[in-house]
Coordinates of C-alpha atoms and ligand atoms in Angstrom, one line a residue:
M1 CA -45.6 175.0 255.2
K2 CA -45.9 171.6 255.8
K3 CA -49.6 169.7 255.6
R4 CA -50.7 168.8 259.1
I5 CA -52.5 164.9 258.7
G6 CA -55.8 164.5 260.7
V7 CA -56.8 160.7 261.9
L8 CA -60.1 159.5 263.6
L9 CA -60.8 155.8 265.0
S10 CA -63.0 154.0 267.0
G11 CA -60.6 152.0 268.3
R12 CA -56.7 149.7 268.2
G13 CA -55.4 152.6 265.6
S14 CA -52.5 149.9 264.3
N15 CA -53.9 151.9 260.8
F16 CA -53.4 155.6 262.5
E17 CA -49.7 154.5 264.0
A18 CA -48.4 153.2 260.5
L19 CA -49.0 156.5 258.6
A20 CA -47.5 158.7 262.3
D21 CA -44.6 156.2 261.9
S22 CA -44.2 157.5 258.2
V23 CA -44.5 160.7 259.2
A24 CA -41.8 160.9 261.3
S25 CA -39.7 158.4 259.0
G26 CA -40.3 160.7 255.7
R27 CA -41.8 158.1 254.2
I28 CA -44.1 160.4 253.9
P29 CA -42.2 163.5 253.9
D30 CA -42.7 167.1 254.7
A31 CA -46.1 166.1 256.8
E32 CA -46.6 165.8 260.9
S33 CA -49.6 164.7 263.0
A34 CA -52.1 167.1 263.6
I35 CA -55.1 165.4 265.7
V36 CA -56.6 162.3 266.3
I37 CA -60.2 162.0 267.5
S38 CA -62.2 159.3 268.3
N39 CA -65.5 159.0 268.9
R40 CA -65.5 155.7 271.4
E41 CA -62.8 157.0 275.1
G42 CA -61.4 154.3 275.6
A43 CA -59.9 153.6 271.7
P44 CA -56.9 152.2 272.2
G45 CA -55.7 153.9 269.3
L46 CA -56.0 157.8 271.3
E47 CA -53.0 156.3 274.1
R48 CA -50.9 155.4 271.6
A49 CA -51.4 158.6 269.9
K50 CA -50.3 160.6 273.2
S51 CA -47.4 157.7 274.1
R52 CA -45.8 159.4 270.7
G53 CA -46.9 163.5 271.6
I54 CA -49.5 163.5 270.1
S55 CA -52.8 165.5 270.1
T56 CA -55.7 163.6 270.4
R57 CA -59.5 163.8 272.0
A58 CA -62.7 161.6 271.9
I59 CA -66.3 163.5 271.1
P60 CA -68.9 161.1 272.2
S61 CA -71.2 160.8 269.4
K62 CA -74.5 158.8 272.0
G63 CA -77.3 160.3 271.3
L64 CA -76.1 163.0 268.2
E65 CA -77.9 163.2 265.4
R66 CA -74.9 162.6 262.1
E67 CA -74.8 166.0 261.0
T68 CA -75.2 167.8 264.4
Y69 CA -71.7 165.5 264.9
D70 CA -69.4 165.9 262.1
R71 CA -70.0 169.6 262.5
Q72 CA -68.6 169.2 265.8
V73 CA -65.7 166.7 264.5
V74 CA -64.6 169.2 261.7
A75 CA -64.3 172.3 263.6
V76 CA -61.5 170.9 265.4
L77 CA -59.8 169.7 262.7
N78 CA -60.6 173.0 261.3
E79 CA -58.6 174.0 264.9
H80 CA -56.0 172.6 264.1
K81 CA -55.7 173.2 260.5
V82 CA -55.7 170.4 258.6
D83 CA -56.0 169.2 255.6
L84 CA -55.9 165.6 254.9
V85 CA -58.6 163.5 256.9
C86 CA -57.5 159.8 257.6
L87 CA -60.0 156.9 258.6
A88 CA -58.5 154.2 260.5
G89 CA -60.6 152.3 261.7
Y90 CA -63.7 155.3 261.5
M91 CA -67.0 152.8 262.8
R92 CA -69.4 156.3 261.6
L93 CA -70.6 156.6 257.8
L94 CA -69.7 160.3 257.3
S95 CA -72.4 163.3 256.9
P96 CA -72.3 165.7 253.9
F97 CA -71.8 168.4 256.4
F98 CA -68.2 166.3 256.8
V99 CA -67.7 165.1 253.6
S100 CA -68.2 169.1 251.6
S101 CA -66.1 170.1 254.5
F102 CA -62.8 168.1 253.3
P103 CA -64.1 168.2 249.2
N104 CA -61.1 165.1 247.7
R105 CA -59.3 165.4 251.1
I106 CA -60.5 162.4 253.4
L107 CA -59.5 158.7 253.1
N108 CA -60.2 155.6 254.5
I109 CA -58.9 151.6 254.0
H110 CA -61.6 149.3 254.6
P111 CA -60.0 145.9 254.4
S112 CA -61.3 144.5 251.2
L113 CA -60.3 144.2 247.4
L114 CA -63.4 146.7 246.9
P115 CA -66.3 147.0 245.4
S116 CA -66.5 143.6 247.1
F117 CA -67.3 143.1 250.7
P118 CA -67.4 146.7 251.8
G119 CA -68.9 146.7 255.4
L120 CA -68.3 145.2 258.4
E121 CA -66.2 141.7 259.2
S122 CA -64.9 141.9 255.2
Q123 CA -62.3 139.7 255.8
R124 CA -64.7 136.4 257.0
Q125 CA -67.2 137.8 254.0
A126 CA -64.1 137.0 252.2
L127 CA -63.6 133.5 253.8
E128 CA -66.8 132.6 253.6
Y129 CA -67.7 133.7 249.9
G130 CA -64.4 131.8 249.2
V131 CA -62.1 133.8 247.2
K132 CA -58.8 132.5 246.6
F133 CA -57.9 136.8 246.5
A134 CA -57.9 139.2 249.2
G135 CA -57.1 142.5 249.9
C136 CA -57.2 145.9 251.0
T137 CA -58.4 149.0 249.4
V138 CA -57.4 152.7 250.0
H139 CA -60.1 155.4 248.7
F140 CA -61.5 158.7 248.8
V141 CA -64.6 159.2 250.9
D142 CA -68.1 160.5 250.2
E143 CA -71.4 159.1 251.7
N144 CA -71.8 156.4 251.1
L145 CA -70.4 153.6 252.7
D146 CA -66.6 152.0 251.3
A147 CA -67.2 153.2 248.0
G148 CA -65.3 156.5 247.0
P149 CA -62.8 156.8 243.5
I150 CA -59.8 154.2 244.5
V151 CA -56.1 155.9 244.7
L152 CA -54.5 152.2 245.7
Q153 CA -55.4 148.4 246.2
S154 CA -53.1 145.6 247.2
V155 CA -53.6 142.3 246.8
V156 CA -52.8 139.0 248.9
P157 CA -54.1 135.0 248.5
V158 CA -56.0 133.6 250.9
K159 CA -54.9 130.3 251.5
D160 CA -56.7 127.2 252.4
D161 CA -56.1 126.9 256.1
D162 CA -56.7 130.3 256.4
T163 CA -59.3 131.6 260.0
E164 CA -60.6 134.6 259.8
D165 CA -57.6 135.8 262.2
T166 CA -54.9 134.8 259.7
L167 CA -55.8 137.2 256.7
S168 CA -57.2 139.5 258.6
A169 CA -53.3 139.5 259.8
R170 CA -52.0 139.0 256.6
I171 CA -54.5 141.6 255.0
L172 CA -53.5 143.9 257.7
Q173 CA -49.6 143.6 256.4
E174 CA -50.4 145.2 253.7
E175 CA -52.6 148.5 255.5
H176 CA -50.3 149.9 256.3
K177 CA -48.5 149.7 253.1
I178 CA -51.4 150.8 250.9
Y179 CA -52.4 153.7 252.9
S180 CA -48.9 155.4 253.4
E181 CA -48.4 155.3 249.8
A182 CA -52.0 156.2 249.1
V183 CA -51.1 159.3 251.7
R184 CA -48.0 160.5 249.9
I185 CA -49.8 160.7 246.4
V186 CA -52.1 162.8 247.7
L187 CA -50.6 165.0 249.9
E188 CA -47.7 165.2 246.8
G189 CA -50.7 165.9 244.6
R190 CA -49.3 163.4 241.9
Y191 CA -52.8 162.2 241.0
K192 CA -56.1 163.4 238.5
I193 CA -59.5 162.2 238.9
E194 CA -61.1 161.3 235.9
G195 CA -65.4 160.2 237.1
R196 CA -64.8 156.9 239.4
R197 CA -61.2 156.8 238.2
V198 CA -57.7 158.1 240.3
M199 CA -54.8 158.3 237.9
R200 CA -51.2 158.6 238.3
I201 CA -49.0 161.5 237.6
T202 CA -45.4 160.6 238.0
Ligands
GRF301 C1 -58.7 148.5 259.5 O1 -59.0 146.5 259.9 C2 -59.3 149.4 258.8 O2 -59.2 148.3 257.1 C3 -60.7 149.0 258.9 O3 -60.9 148.7 260.1 C4 -59.2 148.3 261.3 C5 -59.1 149.3 262.1 O4 -57.5 149.0 262.3 N1 -61.0 149.5 257.9 P1 -56.6 149.5 263.4 O5 -57.5 150.5 263.8 O6 -56.4 150.1 262.9 O7 -55.2 148.8 264.0

């Protein structure tokens, strides 16, 4: 049976598209894109999903308590029999209820080399700090911000003439590569977790 991927997003959805492309081309084998959910009705990522014929759902979060909202999202993910949840620019913390509904089955992509620069505007944080290398991280998700065990990271150089835009673009290219690779590793079960360490089994 194909593994079913559910994507949560709040914005443009380029990481979602990279995953959908990898599913369609077989780079992520034996998988299908089951549902894309957004907490923002106008998220461009929803349109991108629709144009690919993938089911979408906007579930507005405004005014709802965190767990009340998450129960709605988890219900839709279960309705669509999702095996793996991929956060792709999803601008919300998950409740313990959500996390325990998909144990070791939620991934996130973050545009920094965690644990450096968690939270918002990581690329700007990296530039302002003056690091010479930046990058991105795919990690398992827990209830804390950008905090779970790391599956993959990729490093890019920071150039003297970089702006937030040029650095973000260089990192984004790597995000699109490592997110698909991490999803493949997790869906194939080719890993074990010891403490915080995610180790590949080849
Ligand atoms: C990416 O930089 C991702 O790492 C971060 O939010 C951004 C989302 O971009 N979590 P997109 O919506 O996938 O294009």
